[in-house]
Coordinates of C-alpha atoms and ligand atoms in Angstrom, one line a residue:
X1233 CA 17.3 1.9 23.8
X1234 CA 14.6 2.0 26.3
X1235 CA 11.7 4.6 26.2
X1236 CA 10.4 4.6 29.8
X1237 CA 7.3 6.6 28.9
X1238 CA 6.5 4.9 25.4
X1239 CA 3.1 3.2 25.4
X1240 CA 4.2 -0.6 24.0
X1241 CA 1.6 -0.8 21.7
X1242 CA 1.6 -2.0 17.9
X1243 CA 0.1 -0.7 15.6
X1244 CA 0.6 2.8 17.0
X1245 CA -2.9 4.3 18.0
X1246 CA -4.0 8.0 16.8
X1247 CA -3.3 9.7 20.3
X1248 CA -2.2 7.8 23.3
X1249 CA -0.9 9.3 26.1
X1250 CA 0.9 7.7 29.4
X1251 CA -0.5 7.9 32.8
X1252 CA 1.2 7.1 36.1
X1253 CA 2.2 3.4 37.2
X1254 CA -0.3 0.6 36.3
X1255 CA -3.5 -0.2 37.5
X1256 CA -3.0 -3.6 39.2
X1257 CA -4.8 -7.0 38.0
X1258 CA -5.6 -9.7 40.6
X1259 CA -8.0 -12.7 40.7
X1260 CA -10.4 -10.3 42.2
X1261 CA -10.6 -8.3 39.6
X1262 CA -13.8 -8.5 37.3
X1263 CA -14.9 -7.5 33.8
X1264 CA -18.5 -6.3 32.1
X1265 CA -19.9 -6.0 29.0
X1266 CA -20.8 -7.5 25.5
X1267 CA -20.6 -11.7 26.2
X1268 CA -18.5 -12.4 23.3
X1269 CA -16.1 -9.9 24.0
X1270 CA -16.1 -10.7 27.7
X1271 CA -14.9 -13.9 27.3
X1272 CA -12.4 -13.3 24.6
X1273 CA -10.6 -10.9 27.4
X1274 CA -10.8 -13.1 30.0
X1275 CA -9.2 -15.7 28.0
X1276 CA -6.6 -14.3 26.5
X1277 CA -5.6 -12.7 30.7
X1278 CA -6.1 -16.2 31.2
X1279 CA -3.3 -17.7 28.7
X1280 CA -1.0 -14.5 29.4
X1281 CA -0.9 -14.7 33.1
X1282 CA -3.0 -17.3 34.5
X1283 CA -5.4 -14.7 36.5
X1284 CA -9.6 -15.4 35.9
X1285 CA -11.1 -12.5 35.7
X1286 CA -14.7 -12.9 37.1
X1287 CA -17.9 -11.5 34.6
X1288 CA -20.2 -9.8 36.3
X1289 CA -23.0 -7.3 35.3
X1290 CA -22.6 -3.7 36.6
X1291 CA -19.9 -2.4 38.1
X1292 CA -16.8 -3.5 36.7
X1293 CA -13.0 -3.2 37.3
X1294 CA -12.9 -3.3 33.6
X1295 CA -15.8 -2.3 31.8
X1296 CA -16.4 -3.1 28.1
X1297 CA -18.9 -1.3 25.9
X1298 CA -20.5 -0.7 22.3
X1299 CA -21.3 2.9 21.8
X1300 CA -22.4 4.4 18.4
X1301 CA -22.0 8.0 19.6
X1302 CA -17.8 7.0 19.0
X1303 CA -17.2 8.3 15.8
X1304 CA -14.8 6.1 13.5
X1305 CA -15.9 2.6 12.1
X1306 CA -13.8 -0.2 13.9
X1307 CA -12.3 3.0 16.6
X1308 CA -12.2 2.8 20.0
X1309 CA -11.6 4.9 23.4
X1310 CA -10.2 3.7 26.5
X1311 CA -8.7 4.7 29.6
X1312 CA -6.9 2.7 32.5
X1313 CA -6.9 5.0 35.9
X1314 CA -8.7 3.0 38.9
X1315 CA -10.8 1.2 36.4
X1316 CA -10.4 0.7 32.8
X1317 CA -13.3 1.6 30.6
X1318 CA -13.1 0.4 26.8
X1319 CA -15.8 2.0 24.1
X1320 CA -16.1 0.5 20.8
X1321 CA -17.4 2.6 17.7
X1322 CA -18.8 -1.0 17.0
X1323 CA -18.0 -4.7 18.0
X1324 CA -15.1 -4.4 15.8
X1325 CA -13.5 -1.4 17.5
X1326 CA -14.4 -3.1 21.2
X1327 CA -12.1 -6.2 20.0
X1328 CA -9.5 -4.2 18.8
X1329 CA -9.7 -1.8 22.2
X1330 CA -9.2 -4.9 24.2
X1331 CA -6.3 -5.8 22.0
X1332 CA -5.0 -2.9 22.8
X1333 CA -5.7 -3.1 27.0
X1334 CA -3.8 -6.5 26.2
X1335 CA -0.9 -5.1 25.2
X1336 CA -1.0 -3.1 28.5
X1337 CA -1.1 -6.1 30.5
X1338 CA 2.4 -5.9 31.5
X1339 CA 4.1 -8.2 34.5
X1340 CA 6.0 -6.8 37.6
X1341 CA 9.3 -8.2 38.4
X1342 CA 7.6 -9.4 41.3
X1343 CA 5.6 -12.0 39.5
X1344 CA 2.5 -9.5 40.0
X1345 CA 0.6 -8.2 37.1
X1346 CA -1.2 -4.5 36.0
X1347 CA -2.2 -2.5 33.1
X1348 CA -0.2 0.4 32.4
X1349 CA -2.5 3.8 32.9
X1350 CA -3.2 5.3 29.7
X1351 CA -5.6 7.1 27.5
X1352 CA -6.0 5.9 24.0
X1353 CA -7.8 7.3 21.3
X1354 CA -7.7 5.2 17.8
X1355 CA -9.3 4.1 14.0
X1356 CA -7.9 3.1 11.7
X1357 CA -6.1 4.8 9.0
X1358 CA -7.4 2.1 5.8
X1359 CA -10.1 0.4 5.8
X1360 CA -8.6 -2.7 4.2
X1361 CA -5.8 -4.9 6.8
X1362 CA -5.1 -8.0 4.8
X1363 CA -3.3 -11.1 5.2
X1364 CA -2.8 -14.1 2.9
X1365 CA -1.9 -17.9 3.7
X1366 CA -1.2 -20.0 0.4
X1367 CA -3.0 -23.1 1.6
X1368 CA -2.4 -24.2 -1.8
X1369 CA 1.8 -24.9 -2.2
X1370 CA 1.4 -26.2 1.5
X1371 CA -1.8 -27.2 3.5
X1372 CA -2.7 -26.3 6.9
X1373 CA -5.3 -27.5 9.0
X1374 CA -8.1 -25.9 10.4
X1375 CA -6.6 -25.2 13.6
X1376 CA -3.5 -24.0 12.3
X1377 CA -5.6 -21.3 10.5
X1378 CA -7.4 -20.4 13.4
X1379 CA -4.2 -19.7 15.3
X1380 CA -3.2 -18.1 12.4
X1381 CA -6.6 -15.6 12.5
X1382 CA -5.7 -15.3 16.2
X1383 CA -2.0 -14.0 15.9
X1384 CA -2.8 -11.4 13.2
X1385 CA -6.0 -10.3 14.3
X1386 CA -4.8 -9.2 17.7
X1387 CA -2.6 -6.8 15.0
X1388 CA -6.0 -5.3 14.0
X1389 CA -5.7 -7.2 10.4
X1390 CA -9.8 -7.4 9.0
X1391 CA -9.1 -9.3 5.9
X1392 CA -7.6 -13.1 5.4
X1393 CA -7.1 -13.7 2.2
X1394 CA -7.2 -17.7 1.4
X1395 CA -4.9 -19.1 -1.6
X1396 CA -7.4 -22.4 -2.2
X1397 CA -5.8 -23.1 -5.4
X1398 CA -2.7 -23.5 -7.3
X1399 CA -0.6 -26.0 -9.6
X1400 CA 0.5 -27.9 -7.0
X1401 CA -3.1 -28.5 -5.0
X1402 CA -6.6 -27.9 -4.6
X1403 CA -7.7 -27.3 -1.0
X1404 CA -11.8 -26.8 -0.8
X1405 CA -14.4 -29.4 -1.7
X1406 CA -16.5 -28.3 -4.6
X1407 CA -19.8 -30.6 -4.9
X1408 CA -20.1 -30.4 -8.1
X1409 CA -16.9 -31.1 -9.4
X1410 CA -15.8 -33.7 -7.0
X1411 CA -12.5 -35.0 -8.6
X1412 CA -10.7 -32.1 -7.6
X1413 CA -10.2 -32.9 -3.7
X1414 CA -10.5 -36.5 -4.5
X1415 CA -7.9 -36.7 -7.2
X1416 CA -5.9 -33.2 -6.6
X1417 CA -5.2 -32.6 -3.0
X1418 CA -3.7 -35.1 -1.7
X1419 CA 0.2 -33.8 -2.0
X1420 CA 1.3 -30.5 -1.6
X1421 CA 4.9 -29.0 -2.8
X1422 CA 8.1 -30.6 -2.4
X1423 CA 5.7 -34.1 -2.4
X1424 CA 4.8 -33.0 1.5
X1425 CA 1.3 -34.0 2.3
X1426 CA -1.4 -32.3 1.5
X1427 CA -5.1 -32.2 2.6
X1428 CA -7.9 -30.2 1.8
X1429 CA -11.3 -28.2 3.6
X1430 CA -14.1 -29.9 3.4
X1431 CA -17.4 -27.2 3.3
X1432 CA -17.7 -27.8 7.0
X1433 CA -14.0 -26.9 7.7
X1434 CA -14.1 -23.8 5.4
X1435 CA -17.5 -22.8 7.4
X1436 CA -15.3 -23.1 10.7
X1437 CA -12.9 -21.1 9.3
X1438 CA -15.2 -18.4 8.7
X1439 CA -16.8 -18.6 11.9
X1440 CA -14.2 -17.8 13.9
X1441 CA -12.8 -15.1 11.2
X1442 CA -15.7 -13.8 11.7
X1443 CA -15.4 -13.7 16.1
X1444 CA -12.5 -11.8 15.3
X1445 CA -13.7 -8.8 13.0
X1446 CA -12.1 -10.7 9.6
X1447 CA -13.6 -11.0 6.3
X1448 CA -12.8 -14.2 4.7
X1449 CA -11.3 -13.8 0.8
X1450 CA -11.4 -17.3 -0.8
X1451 CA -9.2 -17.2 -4.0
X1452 CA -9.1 -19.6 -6.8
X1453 CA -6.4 -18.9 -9.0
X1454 CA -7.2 -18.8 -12.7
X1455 CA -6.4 -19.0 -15.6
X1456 CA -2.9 -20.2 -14.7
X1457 CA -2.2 -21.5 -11.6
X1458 CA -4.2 -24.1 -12.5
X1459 CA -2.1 -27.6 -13.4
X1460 CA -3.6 -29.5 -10.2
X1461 CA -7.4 -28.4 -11.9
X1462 CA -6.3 -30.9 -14.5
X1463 CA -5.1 -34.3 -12.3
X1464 CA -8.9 -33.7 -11.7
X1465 CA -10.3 -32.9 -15.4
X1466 CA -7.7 -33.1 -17.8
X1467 CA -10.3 -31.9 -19.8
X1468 CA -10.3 -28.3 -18.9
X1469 CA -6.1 -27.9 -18.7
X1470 CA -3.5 -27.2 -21.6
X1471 CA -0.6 -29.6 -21.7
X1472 CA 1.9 -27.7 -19.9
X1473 CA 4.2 -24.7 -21.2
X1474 CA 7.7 -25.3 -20.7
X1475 CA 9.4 -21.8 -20.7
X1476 CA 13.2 -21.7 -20.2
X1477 CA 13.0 -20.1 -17.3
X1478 CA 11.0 -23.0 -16.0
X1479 CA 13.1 -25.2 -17.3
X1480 CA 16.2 -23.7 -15.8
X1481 CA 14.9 -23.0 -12.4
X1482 CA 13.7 -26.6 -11.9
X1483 CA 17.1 -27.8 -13.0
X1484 CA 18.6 -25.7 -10.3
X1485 CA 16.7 -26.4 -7.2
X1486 CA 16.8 -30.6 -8.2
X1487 CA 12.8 -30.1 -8.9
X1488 CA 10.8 -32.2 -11.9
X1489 CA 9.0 -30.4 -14.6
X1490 CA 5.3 -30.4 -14.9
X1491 CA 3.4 -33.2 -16.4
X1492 CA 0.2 -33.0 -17.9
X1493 CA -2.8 -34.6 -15.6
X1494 CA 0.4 -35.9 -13.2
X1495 CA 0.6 -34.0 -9.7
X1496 CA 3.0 -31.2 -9.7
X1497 CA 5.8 -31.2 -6.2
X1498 CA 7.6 -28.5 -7.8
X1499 CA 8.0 -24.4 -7.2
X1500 CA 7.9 -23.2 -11.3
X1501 CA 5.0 -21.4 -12.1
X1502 CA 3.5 -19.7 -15.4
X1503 CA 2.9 -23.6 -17.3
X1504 CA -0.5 -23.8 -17.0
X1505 CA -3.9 -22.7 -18.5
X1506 CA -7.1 -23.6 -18.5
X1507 CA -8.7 -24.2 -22.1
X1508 CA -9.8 -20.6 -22.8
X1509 CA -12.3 -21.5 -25.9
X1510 CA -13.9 -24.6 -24.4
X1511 CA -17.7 -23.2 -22.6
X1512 CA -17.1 -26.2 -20.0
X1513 CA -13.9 -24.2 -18.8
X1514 CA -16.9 -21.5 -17.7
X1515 CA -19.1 -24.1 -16.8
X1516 CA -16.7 -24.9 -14.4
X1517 CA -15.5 -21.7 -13.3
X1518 CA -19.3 -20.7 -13.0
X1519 CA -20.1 -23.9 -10.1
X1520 CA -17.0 -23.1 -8.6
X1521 CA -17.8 -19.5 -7.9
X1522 CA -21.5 -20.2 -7.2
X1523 CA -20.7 -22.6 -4.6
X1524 CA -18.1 -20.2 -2.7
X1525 CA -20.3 -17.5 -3.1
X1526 CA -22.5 -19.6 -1.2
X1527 CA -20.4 -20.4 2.2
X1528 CA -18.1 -17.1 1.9
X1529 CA -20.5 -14.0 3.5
X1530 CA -17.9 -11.5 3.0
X1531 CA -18.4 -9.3 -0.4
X1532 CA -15.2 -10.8 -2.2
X1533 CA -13.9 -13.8 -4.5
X1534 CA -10.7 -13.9 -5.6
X1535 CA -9.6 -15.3 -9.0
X1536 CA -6.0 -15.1 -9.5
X1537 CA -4.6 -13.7 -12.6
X1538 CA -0.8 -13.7 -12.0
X1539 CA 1.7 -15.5 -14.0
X1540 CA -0.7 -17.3 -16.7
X1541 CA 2.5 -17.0 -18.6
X1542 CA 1.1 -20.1 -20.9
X1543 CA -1.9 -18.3 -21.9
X1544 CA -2.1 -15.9 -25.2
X1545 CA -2.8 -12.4 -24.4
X1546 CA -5.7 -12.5 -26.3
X1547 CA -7.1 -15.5 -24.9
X1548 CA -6.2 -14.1 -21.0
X1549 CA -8.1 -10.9 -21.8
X1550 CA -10.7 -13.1 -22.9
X1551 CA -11.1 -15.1 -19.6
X1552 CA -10.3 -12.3 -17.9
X1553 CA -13.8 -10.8 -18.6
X1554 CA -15.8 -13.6 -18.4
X1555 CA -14.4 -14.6 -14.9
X1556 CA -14.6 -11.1 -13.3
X1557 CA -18.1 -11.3 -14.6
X1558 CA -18.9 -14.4 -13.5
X1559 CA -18.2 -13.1 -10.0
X1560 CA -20.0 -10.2 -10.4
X1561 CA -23.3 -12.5 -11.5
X1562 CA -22.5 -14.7 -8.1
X1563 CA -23.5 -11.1 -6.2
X1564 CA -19.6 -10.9 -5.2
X1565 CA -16.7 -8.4 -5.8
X1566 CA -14.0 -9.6 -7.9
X1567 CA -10.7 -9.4 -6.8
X1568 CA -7.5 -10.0 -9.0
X1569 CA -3.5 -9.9 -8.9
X1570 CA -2.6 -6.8 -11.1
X1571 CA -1.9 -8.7 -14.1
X1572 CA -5.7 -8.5 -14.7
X1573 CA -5.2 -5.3 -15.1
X1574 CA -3.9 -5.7 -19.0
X1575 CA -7.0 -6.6 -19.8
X1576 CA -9.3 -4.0 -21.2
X1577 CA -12.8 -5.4 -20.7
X1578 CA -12.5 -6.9 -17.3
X1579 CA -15.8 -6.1 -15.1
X1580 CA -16.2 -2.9 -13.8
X1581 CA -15.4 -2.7 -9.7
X1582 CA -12.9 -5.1 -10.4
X1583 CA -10.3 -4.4 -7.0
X1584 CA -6.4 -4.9 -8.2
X1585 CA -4.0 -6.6 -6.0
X1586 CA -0.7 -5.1 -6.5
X1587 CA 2.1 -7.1 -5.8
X1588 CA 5.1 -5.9 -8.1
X1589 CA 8.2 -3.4 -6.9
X1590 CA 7.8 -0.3 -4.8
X1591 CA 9.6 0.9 -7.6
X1592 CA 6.9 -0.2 -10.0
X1593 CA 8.4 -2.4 -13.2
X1594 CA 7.4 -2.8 -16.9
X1595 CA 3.5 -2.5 -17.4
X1596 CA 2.5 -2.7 -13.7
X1597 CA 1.2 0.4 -12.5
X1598 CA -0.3 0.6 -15.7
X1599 CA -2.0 -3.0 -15.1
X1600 CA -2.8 -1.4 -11.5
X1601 CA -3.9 1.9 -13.0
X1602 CA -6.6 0.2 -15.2
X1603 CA -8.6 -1.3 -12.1
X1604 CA -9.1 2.6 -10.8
X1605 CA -10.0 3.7 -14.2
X1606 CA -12.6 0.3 -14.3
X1607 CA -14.5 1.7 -11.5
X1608 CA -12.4 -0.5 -9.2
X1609 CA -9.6 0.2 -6.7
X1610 CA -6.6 -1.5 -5.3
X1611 CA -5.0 -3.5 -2.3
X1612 CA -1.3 -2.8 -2.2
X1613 CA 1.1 -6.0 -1.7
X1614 CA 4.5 -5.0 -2.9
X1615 CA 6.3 -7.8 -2.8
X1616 CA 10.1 -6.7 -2.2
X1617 CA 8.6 -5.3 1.5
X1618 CA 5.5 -7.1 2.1
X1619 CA 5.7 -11.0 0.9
X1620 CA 6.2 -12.2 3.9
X1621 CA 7.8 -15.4 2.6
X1622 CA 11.2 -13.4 1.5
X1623 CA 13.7 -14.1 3.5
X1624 CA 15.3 -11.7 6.8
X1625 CA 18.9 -12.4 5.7
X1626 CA 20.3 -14.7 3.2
X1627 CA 21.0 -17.3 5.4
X1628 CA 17.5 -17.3 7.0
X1629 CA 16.6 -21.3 6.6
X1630 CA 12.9 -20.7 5.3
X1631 CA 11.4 -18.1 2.5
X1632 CA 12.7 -17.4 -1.0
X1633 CA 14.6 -14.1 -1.8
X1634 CA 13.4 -13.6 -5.8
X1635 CA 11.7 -10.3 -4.6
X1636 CA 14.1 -8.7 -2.0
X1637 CA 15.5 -10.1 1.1
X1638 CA 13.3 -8.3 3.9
X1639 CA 15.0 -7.6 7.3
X1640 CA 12.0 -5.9 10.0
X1641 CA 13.3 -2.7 8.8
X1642 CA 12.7 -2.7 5.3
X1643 CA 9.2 -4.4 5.5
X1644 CA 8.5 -1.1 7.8
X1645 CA 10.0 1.6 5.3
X1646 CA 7.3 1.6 3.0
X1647 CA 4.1 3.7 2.1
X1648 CA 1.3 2.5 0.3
X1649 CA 0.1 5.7 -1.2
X1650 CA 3.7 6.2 -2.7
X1651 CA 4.2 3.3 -5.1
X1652 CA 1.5 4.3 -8.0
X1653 CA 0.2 7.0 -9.3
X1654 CA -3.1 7.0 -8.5
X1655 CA -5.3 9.0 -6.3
X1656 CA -4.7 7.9 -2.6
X1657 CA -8.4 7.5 -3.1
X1658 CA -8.1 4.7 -4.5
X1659 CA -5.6 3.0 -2.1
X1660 CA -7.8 0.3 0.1
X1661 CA -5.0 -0.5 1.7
X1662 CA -2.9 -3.2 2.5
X1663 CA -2.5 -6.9 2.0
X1664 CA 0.8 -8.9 3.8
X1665 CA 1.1 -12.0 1.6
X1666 CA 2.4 -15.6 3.1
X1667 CA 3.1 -17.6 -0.1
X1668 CA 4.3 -21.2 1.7
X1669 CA 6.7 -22.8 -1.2
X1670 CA 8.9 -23.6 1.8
X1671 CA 7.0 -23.4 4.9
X1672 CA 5.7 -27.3 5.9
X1673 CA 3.8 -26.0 9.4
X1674 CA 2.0 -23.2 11.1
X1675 CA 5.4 -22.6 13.3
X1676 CA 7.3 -22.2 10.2
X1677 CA 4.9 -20.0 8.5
X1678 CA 5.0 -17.6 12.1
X1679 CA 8.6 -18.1 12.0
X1680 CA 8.4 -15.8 8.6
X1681 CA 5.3 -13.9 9.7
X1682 CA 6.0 -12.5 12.8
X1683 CA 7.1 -10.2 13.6
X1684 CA 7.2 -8.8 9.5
X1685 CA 3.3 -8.6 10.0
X1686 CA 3.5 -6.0 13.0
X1687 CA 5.1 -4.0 10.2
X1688 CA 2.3 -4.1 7.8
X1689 CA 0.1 -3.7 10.2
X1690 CA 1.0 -0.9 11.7
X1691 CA 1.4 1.1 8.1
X1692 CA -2.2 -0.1 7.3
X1693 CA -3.7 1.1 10.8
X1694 CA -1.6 3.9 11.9
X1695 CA -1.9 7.6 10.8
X1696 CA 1.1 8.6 8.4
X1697 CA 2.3 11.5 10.2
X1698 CA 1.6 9.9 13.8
X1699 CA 4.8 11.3 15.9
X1700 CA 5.4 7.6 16.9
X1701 CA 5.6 6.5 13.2
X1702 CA 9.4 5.9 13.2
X1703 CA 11.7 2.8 13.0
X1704 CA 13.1 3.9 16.6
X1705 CA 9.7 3.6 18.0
X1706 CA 8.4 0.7 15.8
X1707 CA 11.5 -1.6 17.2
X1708 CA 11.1 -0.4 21.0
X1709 CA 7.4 -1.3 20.9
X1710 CA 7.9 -4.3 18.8
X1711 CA 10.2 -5.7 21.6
X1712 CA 7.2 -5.6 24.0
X1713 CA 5.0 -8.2 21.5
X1714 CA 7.1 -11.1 23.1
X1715 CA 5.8 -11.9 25.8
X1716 CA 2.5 -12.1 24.5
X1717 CA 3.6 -13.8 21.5
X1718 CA 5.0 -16.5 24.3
X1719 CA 2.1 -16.4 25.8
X1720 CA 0.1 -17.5 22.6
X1721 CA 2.5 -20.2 21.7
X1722 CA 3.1 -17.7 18.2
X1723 CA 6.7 -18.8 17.2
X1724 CA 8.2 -15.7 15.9
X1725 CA 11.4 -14.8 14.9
X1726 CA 13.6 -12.7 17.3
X1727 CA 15.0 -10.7 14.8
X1728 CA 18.2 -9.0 16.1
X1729 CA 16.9 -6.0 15.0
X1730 CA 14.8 -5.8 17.9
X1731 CA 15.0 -5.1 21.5
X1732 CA 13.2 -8.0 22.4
X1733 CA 11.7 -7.7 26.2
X1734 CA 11.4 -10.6 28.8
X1735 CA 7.7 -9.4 30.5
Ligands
LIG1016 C1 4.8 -15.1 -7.1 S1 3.0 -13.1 -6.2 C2 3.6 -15.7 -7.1 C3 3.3 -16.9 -6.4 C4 4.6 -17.4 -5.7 C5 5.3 -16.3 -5.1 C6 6.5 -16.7 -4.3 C7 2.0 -13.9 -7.1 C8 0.8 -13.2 -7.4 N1 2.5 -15.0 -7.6 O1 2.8 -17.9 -7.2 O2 4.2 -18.3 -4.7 O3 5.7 -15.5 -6.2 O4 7.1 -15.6 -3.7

């Protein structure tokens, strides 16, 4: 189905409304405002369609500006008519306006090239637009995560959450504690290679989060998690916990079972702890945390708390204080998967990370529940419509399908305030998980991202009750990504689902 007068723009804005014909773009044309913005528009009309705009100061055919007077945090107005002007509430919203004019950069079957006239009016609806790449189960270079910032940014995501650590890997040097890039990064899942960040790297990553409006959320993964924390200091790990469901699922997939102090290829999870009652376990946890505090401006650290299946209750509730509070003391917000949640004393402001059913299961809304009743609040990830690394169909090649298989539709059908029952208060917003069991390269990781992300995003920016907040419209304006996706080299998958469009 074509809409002829549907702006193609995802996520939907508050109010946009159509003009007449485009406003053409030629290598004459020229662009004001802000440097860094500047430049990012000029490059990205650059890798789209091979036109230079030219800076100038003044008079513009495109004029960029910051202006406080714009109400919303992260909002932005603009209009395309003989000129395009683009206002940011602050830098944030300026970058997301010119994503936006981007996504109006549309080609002529003649080859030529203009922005569709339009006025646009837009903020987000939640504050919090997250994305998570496990770097652990599968590493990926620093310019794979830049591209990977890139891609979802330009979706108006604010948050990338980083998975540093789990049984198969640990990806960030730690000065004090050495051992564990030396001895436990060097091989990832599946016996793939592995690789690590060294601080540099890590501040690189940051950097350029940072150039495009994104927060940085480093997570170490404790207390389980945590077998690759021992290849480095057996000292601080149990021996493994074999469960049966381990045991069986490892049979099934041809994978070996954990070993202590031995690097892990396999998928299993919930065999490992770290030693609960030994103080060096918080020595370590403590250096750790001080030393991402350090290189990590954003407010948050993340420390896991899913699946420590091999740790006691008692002893999980344990760590579970002193970690939160060990982040707290570093100046930082704790964040933590739900699971956290079922412990009583964990530190107050403590934000939950949601990631069970829409339909919530056993004691997880209650685990969620006890974050909002800490003081704290939650991100909502629920995994049978928002892991990214579920498969589209059964037969998709990459992903896993233990939550739901995910076709575009469903990872749209969702709504965040709907799941728990909590005040909508208390809903940040929304985080699109990429776990990478099976994903060996950026391409394959876009391959399951995109366009699933556009979803997300889109339910985390866009008002509930906008009129264009329907599957119909969704797909038609999610056809229109393509070319720009092209453009940006982003491998995603052309779902049939979609109407995909040629320019
Ligand atoms: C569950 S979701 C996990 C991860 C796996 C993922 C695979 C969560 C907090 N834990 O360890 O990678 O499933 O989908």
């Amino acid at each position: 189905m074509v809409l002829p007068h549907l702006l193609p723009l995802v996520p939907a804005p508050v109010t946009a409304t159509a003009g007449e014909g485009r406003m053409p773009l030629t290598a004459a044309s020229s662009v004001s405002g802000p440097a860094a913005a500047t430049a990012q528009l000029i490059d990205a009309v650059a890798r789209r369609s091979g036109i230079r705009l030219s800076s100038v100061e003044g008079d513009a055919d495109i004029a960029l500006r910051v202006d406080g007077a714009v109400a919303n945090a992260e909002g932005y107005g603009l209009t395309v008519g003989e000129r395009v002007e683009v206002v940011g509430a602050d830098e944030a919203g300026l970058f997301y306006g010119i994503q936006t004019l981007l996504q109006l950069l549309r080609e002529d079957e003649d080859g030529s090239w203009g922005l569709l006239r339009a006025t646009v009016a837009d903020a987000p609806r939640f504050s919090r637009r997250g994305v998570m790449l496990d770097v652990a189960r599968h590493f990926f270079g620093v310019d794979g995560v830049k591209k990977f910032i890139d891609a979802t940014s330009a979706l108006k995501f604010n948050h990338l959450h980083l998975h540093l650590s789990d049984d198969q890997g640990w990806r960030i040097h730690i000065d004090s504690w050495p051992k564990l890039t030396e001895l436990a990064a060097t091989t990832s899942a599946n016996g793939d290679p592995g690789g690590f960040y060294s601080k540099d790297d890590y501040r690189e990553i940051v950097a350029h989060a940072a150039s495009r409006h994104m927060i940085v959320i480093p997570e170490i993964d404790l207390p389980g998690h945590t077998h690759a924390i021992g290849v480095a200091y057996p000292e601080l790990v149990e021996a493994p916990v074999l469960n049966d469901g381990l045991i069986s699922e490892s049979a099934r997939l041809g994978q070996p079972l954990p070993v202590a102090g031995e690097t892990y290829i396999g998928w299993g999870v919930g065999h490992s702890s770290v030693r609960i009652h030994e103080e060096r376990t918080y020595d370590f946890v403590r250096d750790v945390v001080r030393e991402l505090a350090e290189m990590t401006p954003g407010p948050y650290i993340h420390v896991g708390g899913d699946e420590s299946l091999g740790t006691p209750q008692a002893d999980f509730d344990l760590f579970a204080a002193r970690a939160t509070e060990i982040v707290v003391a570093a100046g930082k917000t704790p964040v933590a998967w739900h699971e956290m949640g079922s412990a009583a004393d964990i530190a107050e402001g403590t934000v939950g990370q949601y990631w069970g059913n829409t339909t919530p299961q056993g004691t997880h809304a209650e685990e969620a529940a006890q974050f909002v009743a800490r003081g704290g609040a939650l991100i909502m990830s629920a995994s049978n419509v928002a892991y990214l690394d579920m498969k589209y169909t059964p037969e998709f090649p990459l992903g896993l399908d233990w939550a739901a298989i995910i076709d575009v539709r469903a990872a749209y059908d969702w709504e965040p305030t709907a799941v728990l029952d909590v005040p909508a208060t208390a809903i940040l917003g929304v985080e699109t998980p990429l776990w990478s069991e099976t994903t060996r390269t950026i391409s394959e990781v876009e391959q399951l991202v995109f366009p699933r992300a556009a979803a997300q995003a889109e339910i985390a920016w866009s008002p509930q009750t906008a009129p264009e907040r329907t599957w119909d419209s969704f797909r038609a304006r999610l056809g229109a990504l393509a070319p720009l996706w092209k453009a940006e080299g982003v491998d995603f998958h052309p779902s049939p689902e979609i109407p995909w469009s040629a320019r």
